[in-house]
């Protein structure tokens, strides 16, 4: 009741805050809450969205009469007094407005219909959408016609009666949500995210599900034992290069050397290294209070200072004496018993986890990108090996860890890690390799053009070594002149005579050092404002020190990292045991040595429907639950697509009358290969219902001239395609491309996609000649049926067709009422890049989750994760849904990818607020039910199972499935070795988060390495939704990923959104894909691949309704 009282106080408005008066939309919400139609959490969320919409509409200046009506004010004030509201009936009266009972002037109860009790402002367009818009302008409330309210939200266990048969134009069953005129749907959609100062209330944890086969799985989590009564104190550190303790002080990164020096001095203050934990930045956690520290005699260089308001400050001086460092205890001490008992909630919860996380951090080994590596290779779990033709890279093996407060208390998740590092390399050799130029041919301009990239090498400010002196230097930049012209200021000489030549100084002081590249700039190793005081070293003497992480890198390097990272389950869990043996007790926290086992369930796979072209009927296909895949060859018959693409038809077959083939690799893809390929391609397409006439094909057998990049916008290839399309009205373009990693492929592929997806709208299919001509067992893929079948799966989607439908009982949450399933992902550029981030939203348009509408927008800031234009895009998707189905959705299921735990509140408040605001604009609140799920694919959790499937190359047990395993083996099932879990394995207890509605799901089969589960967090849902329902529906969505015949690791809408966002940067005219942006001619802040929204071409409207990114 307290949370609801606080919410109502905010709604009614504080006398000092006029914003609360501008919320007439809350009438419907409150009545539905009191009627039991919506939960308290959903009511509060919708209140925030409504309050935001009202304040935006009125501009924080409510017009006269824009207040809650008397009936609702009386009811809300009763709640504030701690009483039950005077409501006589809380049931829905057969779809009519609920009837409230309030006391009249004589003290008797009188029946008041809520629709009649609403004032004029309560019937504004933002509440009722498009209903009675003219009545608001020309009639008063007494003359207003009777309006039927929308039906209450749906319950999956109490579904509405079966709907009447749908009209031909509607794919969904039409239910009388409310009458909507399409012309009225074009409401104002401007505005930003709905932000509330109140914390977002997440759904409570649900009871574990019970569907599926019961199993036990091995996890990579260990219990954290916390001493009862443990108190942890937080100390803030202030350095001499900062101004104040508060947040208004100067923000500065703590240098590694300073952090290491402070860490070595802290044992003298707290008595032992096991009594404190330092995060190498601004925070120290300790088990001793300031009073306990003072009772001990301060040792070494520590002293006590008097602080503000009686706070003690501990200080020490670095050398020189002016470099002062101080520690001050802040905030209340953290009682760790509250964490163990699950009594910590809200923002303070993260403080507890941070304290445990920092305390258990590895202090002995190097931390790179959140993982720990042993540079000296002394630990049993560590290894470093050099790779690459020139040995310029090395692969480091280590581990990463994270603390999670699970349903069984705090646990530490430990997993193996592998990353690519730069090996020690001469600086000139490194630059020449990046620019594909011999070091002897490097010029001043080319080297100087790489300065920005060199500064970003590794994690920034990279370390170097020199051959003239055994020291380590930091790279700050390159000199502005060649070494032969460089000068410096000699302070030992009088003014006017102290400008000396750098070259002469080096020849005098290092006569044995032979300098040859006097035409190149020198490297600056400090950051002085006066150029004459900068310390500079000849670039030919310097080498990278090594140990810096690689961003990007060549494809062969990625393959090497994957080889080491994809450890089979048995090897991975054995290595985790070795890592745990090195863990020791610290800060009175002890890590267990035995990994936890957890109960799990394996959900049965869903049946699928494909089309049998021989008998003209849909045919059920069974999914192999062990391997997570299915075969489209049933009884010797190749099954076709449920619906072929709708370009133009002859009878029931797709007829492509005019199409173009371009061969960009004529040297290896000879005319014989092309003819053989097209013959097989057309034959198999015809079997699946797509009629490709090879005689109607226009052939360009040599497209190398078109692949040249002359810097024009549009490019040569785009101009050629435009001319061909104008002349022949193309319906399809098929291209044979060179290897994707060559410069041609990197420029050519984006240009072709940009022309197809934003310009012409003509479907485009690309064939990688490297994969096509790759020999396997003495044969290539030119006429391979499996290769052509996969290509045709994607082609039908690009033509607007449907490959597969769910079988009987599949996608149950979509069958009770019109439902729209959405997927969202944000594509960020590589770390350190200043390119735009792109957000993609895909929304299903049919009850089978096979037809989607796609929107792509640029984020206003680089690497911004929270969506900025979600309200506008959601409104467009809802309008399109109405156009397709002649009805609005009654349920909205939203899968959001790529959100970290610390972003949940921000994403929930802003993005869910924007969704509700879009629903309100179209009059869909409260009739439309919202389920909002975050999908986390980069999770540290790993699961294994005794007797589970062993991936290829990792098996030792013989198993039943074939193959003894071992290096290059096929793996198998049923042995006593630790294998992967089966597809459909769900874990919703023991190791899941204690707070909120969440579960792990492994939906895919592990082809190599150990399966990575996806972690699902339900941030908004009706209280009736169970674990079984959302888990089953999520697993079903992994079956309908139409690009392949395997179970996907994430729901299909999430995958589609990821692909759409990945394509978005190509829509910028003149886009180029450069390795690490090593483009010496580029001086723009966005680099050569920048995709500024100002030159962004929107997606062609035809393509929005197809899976063009397939």
Coordinates of C-alpha atoms in Angstrom, one line a residue, residues 205-745:
X205 CA 9.9 -13.6 -9.3
X206 CA 7.6 -16.4 -10.6
X207 CA 7.4 -20.0 -9.4
X208 CA 9.7 -22.3 -11.4
X209 CA 8.1 -24.0 -14.4
X210 CA 7.3 -27.7 -14.6
X211 CA 7.1 -28.4 -18.4
X212 CA 9.7 -30.7 -20.0
X213 CA 12.0 -33.5 -19.0
X214 CA 13.8 -33.1 -15.6
X215 CA 17.6 -33.0 -15.7
X216 CA 20.6 -31.9 -13.5
X217 CA 23.2 -29.6 -15.1
X218 CA 26.7 -28.7 -14.1
X219 CA 27.2 -24.9 -13.8
X220 CA 30.3 -22.7 -13.6
X221 CA 29.0 -21.0 -10.4
X222 CA 30.4 -21.5 -6.9
X223 CA 29.0 -20.3 -3.6
X224 CA 30.5 -17.3 -1.9
X225 CA 30.7 -17.8 1.9
X226 CA 30.3 -14.5 3.8
X227 CA 31.2 -14.4 7.5
X228 CA 28.0 -13.6 9.5
X229 CA 28.0 -10.0 10.8
X230 CA 30.5 -8.8 8.3
X231 CA 30.5 -5.0 7.7
X232 CA 32.3 -3.5 4.7
X233 CA 33.2 0.2 4.7
X234 CA 33.7 2.3 1.5
X235 CA 36.5 4.8 1.3
X236 CA 36.7 7.4 -1.5
X237 CA 40.1 8.3 -2.7
X238 CA 41.1 11.8 -3.7
X239 CA 44.3 12.4 -5.7
X240 CA 46.3 15.6 -5.9
X241 CA 45.3 16.1 -9.6
X242 CA 41.6 16.4 -8.6
X243 CA 39.7 19.3 -7.0
X244 CA 37.0 18.1 -4.6
X245 CA 35.5 14.9 -3.2
X246 CA 32.1 15.6 -4.5
X247 CA 30.8 14.7 -8.0
X248 CA 31.5 18.2 -9.2
X249 CA 35.2 17.6 -8.9
X250 CA 37.5 17.1 -11.9
X251 CA 37.2 13.7 -13.5
X252 CA 40.5 12.2 -14.3
X253 CA 41.7 8.6 -15.0
X254 CA 44.1 7.3 -12.4
X255 CA 47.4 6.3 -14.0
X256 CA 48.3 2.7 -13.6
X257 CA 51.6 3.6 -11.9
X258 CA 49.8 5.8 -9.3
X259 CA 47.2 3.1 -8.6
X260 CA 49.9 0.5 -8.1
X261 CA 51.9 2.8 -5.7
X262 CA 48.7 3.5 -3.7
X263 CA 47.9 -0.2 -3.6
X264 CA 51.3 -1.0 -2.1
X265 CA 50.8 1.6 0.7
X266 CA 47.3 0.5 1.7
X267 CA 48.5 -2.6 3.8
X268 CA 50.3 -0.1 6.1
X269 CA 46.9 1.7 6.7
X270 CA 44.6 -1.3 7.2
X271 CA 47.1 -3.8 8.6
X272 CA 46.9 -6.6 6.0
X273 CA 46.3 -7.1 2.3
X274 CA 43.3 -9.3 3.3
X275 CA 41.6 -6.4 5.1
X276 CA 41.0 -4.1 2.1
X277 CA 40.2 -4.2 -1.7
X278 CA 41.2 -1.4 -4.1
X279 CA 39.4 -1.0 -7.5
X280 CA 42.5 0.7 -9.0
X281 CA 40.6 3.9 -9.4
X282 CA 38.7 5.9 -6.7
X283 CA 37.2 3.4 -4.3
X284 CA 38.7 1.3 -1.5
X285 CA 36.6 -1.2 0.4
X286 CA 37.7 -2.3 3.9
X287 CA 36.5 -4.4 6.8
X288 CA 37.7 -1.8 9.3
X289 CA 35.9 1.4 10.2
X290 CA 37.7 4.7 10.6
X291 CA 37.6 4.3 14.4
X292 CA 39.2 0.9 14.1
X293 CA 41.9 2.3 11.8
X294 CA 42.6 5.1 14.2
X295 CA 43.1 2.7 17.2
X296 CA 46.0 1.2 15.4
X297 CA 49.2 3.3 15.2
X298 CA 49.4 4.7 11.7
X299 CA 52.5 3.3 9.9
X300 CA 54.6 4.3 7.0
X301 CA 53.7 7.7 5.5
X302 CA 50.0 7.7 6.6
X303 CA 48.6 10.5 8.8
X304 CA 45.2 11.7 10.2
X305 CA 43.5 14.9 9.1
X306 CA 40.4 16.5 10.4
X307 CA 37.6 16.5 7.8
X308 CA 34.3 18.2 7.4
X309 CA 31.5 17.4 9.9
X310 CA 33.8 15.3 12.0
X311 CA 34.8 12.9 9.3
X312 CA 38.3 11.5 9.6
X313 CA 40.5 11.7 6.6
X314 CA 43.6 9.6 6.1
X315 CA 46.4 11.1 4.0
X316 CA 49.8 10.3 2.6
X317 CA 52.2 12.1 0.3
X318 CA 53.7 10.7 -2.9
X319 CA 57.0 12.0 -4.0
X320 CA 57.3 15.0 -4.4
X321 CA 55.6 16.0 -1.2
X322 CA 53.0 18.1 -3.0
X323 CA 51.4 15.0 -4.4
X324 CA 48.8 14.4 -1.7
X325 CA 46.4 11.4 -1.6
X326 CA 43.5 11.2 0.9
X327 CA 41.0 8.6 1.9
X328 CA 37.6 9.4 3.5
X329 CA 34.9 6.9 4.6
X330 CA 31.6 7.7 2.8
X331 CA 28.0 6.4 3.2
X332 CA 26.7 3.8 5.6
X333 CA 28.6 0.6 6.2
X334 CA 27.3 -2.3 4.2
X335 CA 25.9 -5.0 6.4
X336 CA 26.6 -8.1 4.3
X337 CA 23.9 -10.1 6.2
X338 CA 21.3 -8.1 4.3
X339 CA 22.8 -9.3 1.0
X340 CA 22.9 -13.0 2.1
X341 CA 19.3 -12.8 3.3
X342 CA 18.0 -11.0 0.2
X343 CA 16.9 -7.9 2.1
X344 CA 18.8 -5.4 -0.2
X345 CA 16.7 -3.7 -2.9
X346 CA 17.0 -0.7 -5.2
X347 CA 20.1 1.2 -6.2
X348 CA 22.0 0.3 -3.0
X349 CA 21.9 -3.3 -4.1
X350 CA 24.6 -2.6 -6.7
X351 CA 26.9 -1.2 -4.0
X352 CA 26.8 -4.5 -2.2
X353 CA 27.6 -6.4 -5.4
X354 CA 30.4 -4.0 -6.3
X355 CA 32.0 -4.5 -2.9
X356 CA 32.0 -8.2 -3.3
X357 CA 33.1 -8.0 -6.9
X358 CA 36.1 -5.8 -6.1
X359 CA 37.0 -7.8 -3.1
X360 CA 37.2 -11.1 -5.1
X361 CA 39.1 -9.5 -8.0
X362 CA 42.3 -11.1 -9.0
X363 CA 45.2 -9.0 -7.7
X364 CA 48.0 -11.0 -9.1
X365 CA 47.3 -11.1 -12.8
X366 CA 46.8 -8.6 -15.6
X367 CA 43.3 -7.4 -16.2
X368 CA 42.4 -6.8 -19.9
X369 CA 38.8 -6.0 -20.9
X370 CA 37.4 -7.6 -17.7
X371 CA 39.4 -10.8 -18.0
X372 CA 42.5 -11.9 -16.1
X373 CA 45.7 -13.2 -17.7
X374 CA 49.1 -14.4 -16.3
X375 CA 51.8 -12.6 -18.3
X376 CA 54.4 -14.9 -16.8
X377 CA 52.5 -18.1 -17.6
X378 CA 53.0 -19.5 -14.1
X379 CA 49.4 -20.5 -13.4
X380 CA 48.3 -23.9 -14.7
X381 CA 45.3 -22.3 -16.5
X382 CA 47.4 -19.7 -18.4
X383 CA 49.0 -19.9 -21.8
X384 CA 50.4 -17.5 -24.5
X385 CA 51.1 -18.5 -28.0
X386 CA 52.2 -16.4 -31.0
X387 CA 50.2 -16.5 -34.2
X388 CA 50.3 -15.0 -37.6
X389 CA 52.7 -15.2 -40.5
X390 CA 54.9 -12.5 -39.1
X391 CA 54.2 -13.4 -35.4
X392 CA 52.8 -9.9 -34.8
X393 CA 49.9 -11.3 -32.6
X394 CA 49.6 -13.6 -29.7
X395 CA 46.7 -15.4 -28.1
X396 CA 46.4 -15.2 -24.4
X397 CA 44.3 -17.7 -22.3
X398 CA 42.8 -16.6 -19.0
X399 CA 39.5 -16.3 -17.2
X400 CA 36.8 -13.9 -16.4
X401 CA 34.4 -13.8 -13.4
X402 CA 31.4 -12.0 -12.1
X403 CA 29.3 -11.9 -8.9
X404 CA 25.6 -12.7 -9.1
X405 CA 23.1 -12.6 -6.2
X406 CA 21.2 -15.8 -7.1
X407 CA 18.2 -17.5 -5.5
X408 CA 20.6 -19.5 -3.4
X409 CA 22.6 -16.5 -2.3
X410 CA 25.7 -14.7 -3.7
X411 CA 27.7 -16.8 -6.2
X412 CA 30.8 -16.3 -8.3
X413 CA 30.5 -17.3 -12.0
X414 CA 33.9 -18.2 -13.5
X415 CA 34.6 -18.9 -17.2
X416 CA 37.6 -19.3 -19.4
X417 CA 38.6 -16.4 -21.7
X418 CA 40.8 -16.0 -24.8
X419 CA 41.9 -12.7 -26.4
X420 CA 44.3 -11.5 -29.1
X421 CA 47.2 -9.3 -28.0
X422 CA 49.8 -7.5 -30.0
X423 CA 53.2 -9.2 -29.8
X424 CA 56.3 -7.0 -29.5
X425 CA 56.7 -5.5 -33.0
X426 CA 58.8 -2.8 -34.5
X427 CA 56.7 0.3 -35.0
X428 CA 57.6 0.8 -38.6
X429 CA 56.9 -2.9 -39.4
X430 CA 53.5 -2.5 -37.7
X431 CA 52.6 0.6 -39.7
X432 CA 53.7 -1.0 -43.0
X433 CA 51.7 -4.1 -42.3
X434 CA 48.5 -2.1 -41.6
X435 CA 48.9 0.0 -44.7
X436 CA 50.1 -2.9 -46.8
X437 CA 53.3 -1.0 -47.6
X438 CA 56.9 -2.1 -47.2
X439 CA 58.5 -0.2 -44.2
X440 CA 61.2 1.1 -46.6
X441 CA 58.5 2.8 -48.7
X442 CA 56.8 4.7 -45.9
X443 CA 56.7 8.5 -46.3
X444 CA 56.2 11.3 -43.8
X445 CA 52.6 11.9 -44.9
X446 CA 51.6 8.2 -44.6
X447 CA 53.1 7.8 -41.2
X448 CA 51.7 11.1 -39.9
X449 CA 48.3 10.0 -41.2
X450 CA 48.3 7.0 -38.9
X451 CA 48.8 9.1 -35.7
X452 CA 45.2 8.9 -34.5
X453 CA 45.1 5.1 -35.0
X454 CA 48.4 4.7 -33.2
X455 CA 47.1 6.7 -30.2
X456 CA 44.2 4.3 -30.0
X457 CA 46.4 1.2 -30.2
X458 CA 45.3 -1.4 -27.6
X459 CA 43.6 0.4 -24.7
X460 CA 45.0 3.9 -25.6
X461 CA 48.4 5.4 -24.6
X462 CA 50.2 2.3 -25.6
X463 CA 53.6 1.3 -24.2
X464 CA 56.8 1.1 -26.3
X465 CA 60.4 0.0 -25.8
X466 CA 63.5 1.4 -27.5
X467 CA 66.8 -0.1 -28.6
X468 CA 68.9 2.8 -27.3
X469 CA 67.9 2.5 -23.7
X470 CA 66.2 -0.2 -21.6
X471 CA 63.1 1.8 -20.6
X472 CA 59.3 1.8 -21.3
X473 CA 57.8 4.8 -23.0
X474 CA 54.2 5.9 -23.6
X475 CA 53.0 6.9 -27.1
X476 CA 51.6 10.4 -27.1
X477 CA 51.8 11.3 -30.7
X478 CA 54.0 12.1 -33.7
X479 CA 56.2 15.2 -34.3
X480 CA 54.9 17.7 -36.8
X481 CA 58.2 17.8 -38.8
X482 CA 60.7 15.2 -40.0
X483 CA 63.6 14.4 -37.7
X484 CA 66.0 16.2 -39.9
X485 CA 64.2 19.5 -39.2
X486 CA 63.3 18.9 -35.5
X487 CA 64.6 21.3 -32.8
X488 CA 64.5 21.5 -29.0
X489 CA 65.2 24.0 -26.3
X490 CA 68.4 23.4 -24.4
X491 CA 67.9 25.0 -20.9
X492 CA 71.6 24.9 -20.1
X493 CA 72.3 27.6 -22.8
X494 CA 71.4 31.3 -22.6
X495 CA 68.2 32.6 -24.2
X496 CA 68.5 33.1 -27.9
X497 CA 71.2 30.5 -28.3
X498 CA 69.3 27.5 -26.8
X499 CA 67.5 26.3 -29.9
X500 CA 69.4 23.1 -30.9
X501 CA 69.0 20.4 -33.6
X502 CA 67.5 17.1 -32.4
X503 CA 69.5 15.2 -34.9
X504 CA 72.8 16.7 -33.7
X505 CA 71.9 15.9 -30.1
X506 CA 71.3 12.2 -30.9
X507 CA 74.5 12.0 -32.9
X508 CA 76.4 13.5 -30.0
X509 CA 74.9 11.5 -27.1
X510 CA 74.4 8.2 -28.9
X511 CA 77.2 7.9 -31.5
X512 CA 76.7 4.2 -31.8
X513 CA 73.1 4.4 -32.8
X514 CA 72.8 4.5 -36.6
X515 CA 69.8 6.6 -37.7
X516 CA 68.6 6.1 -41.3
X517 CA 65.0 7.4 -41.5
X518 CA 65.6 11.1 -41.0
X519 CA 62.6 11.8 -43.3
X520 CA 60.0 10.4 -40.8
X521 CA 58.5 12.1 -37.8
X522 CA 59.8 11.3 -34.3
X523 CA 57.6 9.8 -31.6
X524 CA 56.5 12.1 -28.7
X525 CA 56.7 10.4 -25.3
X526 CA 55.3 13.1 -23.1
X527 CA 52.6 15.8 -23.4
X528 CA 54.1 19.2 -23.0
X529 CA 52.3 22.3 -24.3
X530 CA 55.6 23.8 -25.6
X531 CA 56.6 21.7 -28.7
X532 CA 60.3 22.5 -27.9
X533 CA 60.0 20.8 -24.5
X534 CA 58.5 17.5 -25.8
X535 CA 60.7 14.4 -25.4
X536 CA 61.1 12.7 -28.8
X537 CA 62.6 9.4 -29.9
X538 CA 63.4 8.3 -33.5
X539 CA 60.6 6.1 -34.7
X540 CA 62.9 3.5 -36.2
X541 CA 64.2 2.7 -32.7
X542 CA 60.8 2.0 -31.1
X543 CA 58.8 -1.2 -30.8
X544 CA 55.4 -1.9 -29.2
X545 CA 56.0 -3.4 -25.8
X546 CA 53.3 -6.1 -26.5
X547 CA 50.4 -7.2 -24.4
X548 CA 48.0 -4.6 -25.8
X549 CA 44.5 -5.9 -26.9
X550 CA 43.8 -6.1 -30.6
X551 CA 40.6 -4.4 -31.9
X552 CA 39.5 -6.0 -35.1
X553 CA 42.4 -7.7 -36.7
X554 CA 42.6 -10.0 -39.8
X555 CA 40.1 -12.9 -40.2
X556 CA 42.7 -15.5 -39.6
X557 CA 43.4 -14.0 -36.2
X558 CA 39.7 -14.2 -35.3
X559 CA 39.7 -17.9 -36.3
X560 CA 42.7 -18.5 -34.0
X561 CA 40.9 -16.8 -31.1
X562 CA 37.7 -18.9 -31.7
X563 CA 39.9 -22.1 -31.8
X564 CA 41.1 -21.4 -28.2
X565 CA 37.9 -19.9 -26.9
X566 CA 35.6 -22.7 -28.0
X567 CA 36.7 -25.3 -25.5
X568 CA 34.5 -28.5 -25.2
X569 CA 32.6 -28.8 -21.9
X570 CA 34.8 -31.3 -20.3
X571 CA 38.0 -29.3 -20.9
X572 CA 36.3 -26.0 -20.0
X573 CA 35.0 -27.3 -16.6
X574 CA 38.3 -28.9 -15.8
X575 CA 40.1 -25.6 -16.4
X576 CA 37.5 -23.8 -14.2
X577 CA 38.5 -26.2 -11.4
X578 CA 42.1 -25.2 -11.8
X579 CA 41.2 -21.5 -11.6
X580 CA 39.2 -22.1 -8.4
X581 CA 42.2 -23.8 -6.8
X582 CA 44.1 -20.5 -7.0
X583 CA 41.3 -18.6 -5.2
X584 CA 42.0 -17.6 -1.6
X585 CA 39.9 -16.0 1.2
X586 CA 40.0 -12.2 1.2
X587 CA 38.0 -9.6 3.1
X588 CA 36.4 -12.5 5.1
X589 CA 34.8 -13.7 1.9
X590 CA 35.6 -17.3 0.8
X591 CA 35.0 -18.8 -2.6
X592 CA 33.9 -22.5 -2.8
X593 CA 36.0 -25.1 -4.6
X594 CA 33.1 -27.1 -6.0
X595 CA 30.8 -25.8 -8.8
X596 CA 27.1 -25.9 -8.2
X597 CA 24.7 -28.3 -9.9
X598 CA 21.2 -27.0 -10.7
X599 CA 17.9 -28.6 -11.7
X600 CA 16.9 -28.0 -15.3
X601 CA 14.2 -29.0 -17.7
X602 CA 14.5 -29.9 -21.4
X603 CA 11.5 -28.6 -23.4
X604 CA 10.3 -30.7 -26.3
X605 CA 10.8 -29.1 -29.7
X606 CA 7.9 -27.6 -31.7
X607 CA 6.6 -29.1 -34.9
X608 CA 7.0 -27.1 -38.1
X609 CA 4.9 -26.8 -41.3
X610 CA 6.4 -26.6 -44.8
X611 CA 4.7 -27.0 -48.2
X612 CA 4.6 -30.2 -50.2
X613 CA 4.5 -29.1 -53.9
X614 CA 3.6 -32.6 -55.0
X615 CA 0.2 -32.8 -53.2
X616 CA -0.3 -29.1 -52.7
X617 CA -0.7 -29.4 -48.9
X618 CA 1.2 -28.3 -45.8
X619 CA 3.3 -31.1 -44.2
X620 CA 4.5 -31.4 -40.7
X621 CA 8.2 -31.7 -40.1
X622 CA 9.6 -33.1 -36.8
X623 CA 12.6 -31.4 -35.2
X624 CA 15.4 -33.6 -33.9
X625 CA 15.4 -32.7 -30.3
X626 CA 19.0 -34.0 -29.7
X627 CA 20.6 -32.1 -32.6
X628 CA 18.3 -29.1 -32.8
X629 CA 17.8 -29.4 -36.6
X630 CA 15.4 -30.8 -39.2
X631 CA 15.5 -32.1 -42.8
X632 CA 13.4 -30.7 -45.6
X633 CA 13.8 -33.9 -47.6
X634 CA 10.8 -36.0 -46.4
X635 CA 10.4 -39.4 -47.9
X636 CA 12.5 -38.5 -51.0
X637 CA 10.5 -35.3 -51.5
X638 CA 12.1 -31.8 -51.1
X639 CA 9.5 -29.7 -49.3
X640 CA 8.9 -26.2 -50.5
X641 CA 8.0 -22.9 -48.9
X642 CA 4.7 -22.1 -47.2
X643 CA 4.3 -19.1 -49.4
X644 CA 6.5 -17.9 -52.3
X645 CA 7.5 -14.3 -52.6
X646 CA 4.8 -12.0 -54.1
X647 CA 6.4 -10.3 -57.1
X648 CA 4.2 -11.6 -59.9
X649 CA 2.6 -15.0 -60.3
X650 CA 1.6 -17.5 -62.9
X651 CA -1.0 -19.6 -61.2
X652 CA 0.5 -20.6 -57.9
X653 CA 4.1 -20.3 -58.9
X654 CA 6.5 -17.4 -58.6
X655 CA 7.6 -16.1 -62.0
X656 CA 10.7 -13.9 -62.3
X657 CA 10.4 -12.5 -65.7
X658 CA 13.5 -10.2 -65.7
X659 CA 16.6 -10.7 -63.6
X660 CA 20.3 -9.8 -63.8
X661 CA 23.4 -11.9 -63.1
X662 CA 26.8 -10.1 -62.5
X663 CA 30.1 -12.0 -62.1
X664 CA 32.6 -9.9 -60.2
X665 CA 35.2 -12.7 -60.1
X666 CA 35.5 -14.0 -63.7
X667 CA 39.0 -15.3 -63.2
X668 CA 38.0 -18.1 -60.8
X669 CA 34.2 -18.2 -61.4
X670 CA 34.5 -19.2 -65.1
X671 CA 31.6 -19.3 -67.5
X672 CA 31.3 -23.1 -67.1
X673 CA 30.9 -22.7 -63.4
X674 CA 28.4 -20.0 -63.8
X675 CA 26.2 -22.0 -66.2
X676 CA 26.4 -25.1 -64.0
X677 CA 25.4 -23.1 -61.0
X678 CA 22.5 -21.3 -62.7
X679 CA 21.1 -24.6 -64.1
X680 CA 21.1 -26.2 -60.6
X681 CA 19.8 -23.1 -59.0
X682 CA 16.8 -22.7 -61.4
X683 CA 15.9 -26.4 -61.1
X684 CA 15.8 -26.4 -57.3
X685 CA 14.0 -23.0 -57.2
X686 CA 11.3 -24.5 -59.5
X687 CA 10.9 -27.5 -57.2
X688 CA 10.2 -25.1 -54.3
X689 CA 7.6 -23.0 -56.2
X690 CA 9.8 -20.2 -57.5
X691 CA 9.8 -20.0 -61.3
X692 CA 13.2 -18.6 -62.4
X693 CA 13.4 -18.5 -66.2
X694 CA 17.1 -18.8 -67.2
X695 CA 16.2 -17.4 -70.6
X696 CA 15.0 -14.2 -69.0
X697 CA 18.4 -13.7 -67.4
X698 CA 20.7 -10.8 -68.4
X699 CA 24.3 -11.8 -68.0
X700 CA 27.2 -9.6 -67.2
X701 CA 30.2 -12.0 -67.3
X702 CA 32.8 -9.5 -66.2
X703 CA 31.9 -7.0 -63.6
X704 CA 35.4 -6.1 -62.5
X705 CA 35.2 -2.7 -64.2
X706 CA 32.0 -2.0 -62.1
X707 CA 33.8 -2.9 -58.9
X708 CA 36.2 -0.1 -59.1
X709 CA 35.8 2.6 -56.4
X710 CA 36.4 6.0 -58.0
X711 CA 35.0 7.9 -55.0
X712 CA 31.8 8.9 -56.8
X713 CA 28.4 9.1 -55.1
X714 CA 26.6 7.0 -56.3
X715 CA 29.3 4.5 -57.2
X716 CA 29.9 3.1 -60.7
X717 CA 28.0 -0.2 -59.8
X718 CA 25.0 1.7 -58.5
X719 CA 24.8 3.8 -61.7
X720 CA 25.0 0.6 -63.8
X721 CA 22.3 -1.1 -61.8
X722 CA 20.0 2.0 -62.0
X723 CA 20.4 2.0 -65.8
X724 CA 19.6 -1.8 -66.0
X725 CA 16.6 -1.5 -63.7
X726 CA 15.2 1.4 -65.7
X727 CA 15.6 -0.5 -69.0
X728 CA 14.5 -4.0 -67.9
X729 CA 12.4 -3.5 -64.7
X730 CA 14.5 -5.9 -62.8
X731 CA 12.8 -8.3 -60.3
X732 CA 16.0 -9.9 -59.0
X733 CA 19.8 -9.4 -59.1
X734 CA 22.2 -12.2 -58.5
X735 CA 25.9 -11.4 -57.9
X736 CA 29.0 -13.6 -57.7
X737 CA 31.4 -11.7 -55.3
X738 CA 35.1 -12.1 -54.6
X739 CA 36.3 -13.1 -51.2
X740 CA 34.6 -10.8 -48.7
X741 CA 37.8 -9.9 -47.0
X742 CA 39.4 -8.3 -50.0
X743 CA 39.1 -4.6 -50.5
X744 CA 36.8 -5.2 -53.5
X745 CA 34.4 -7.2 -51.4

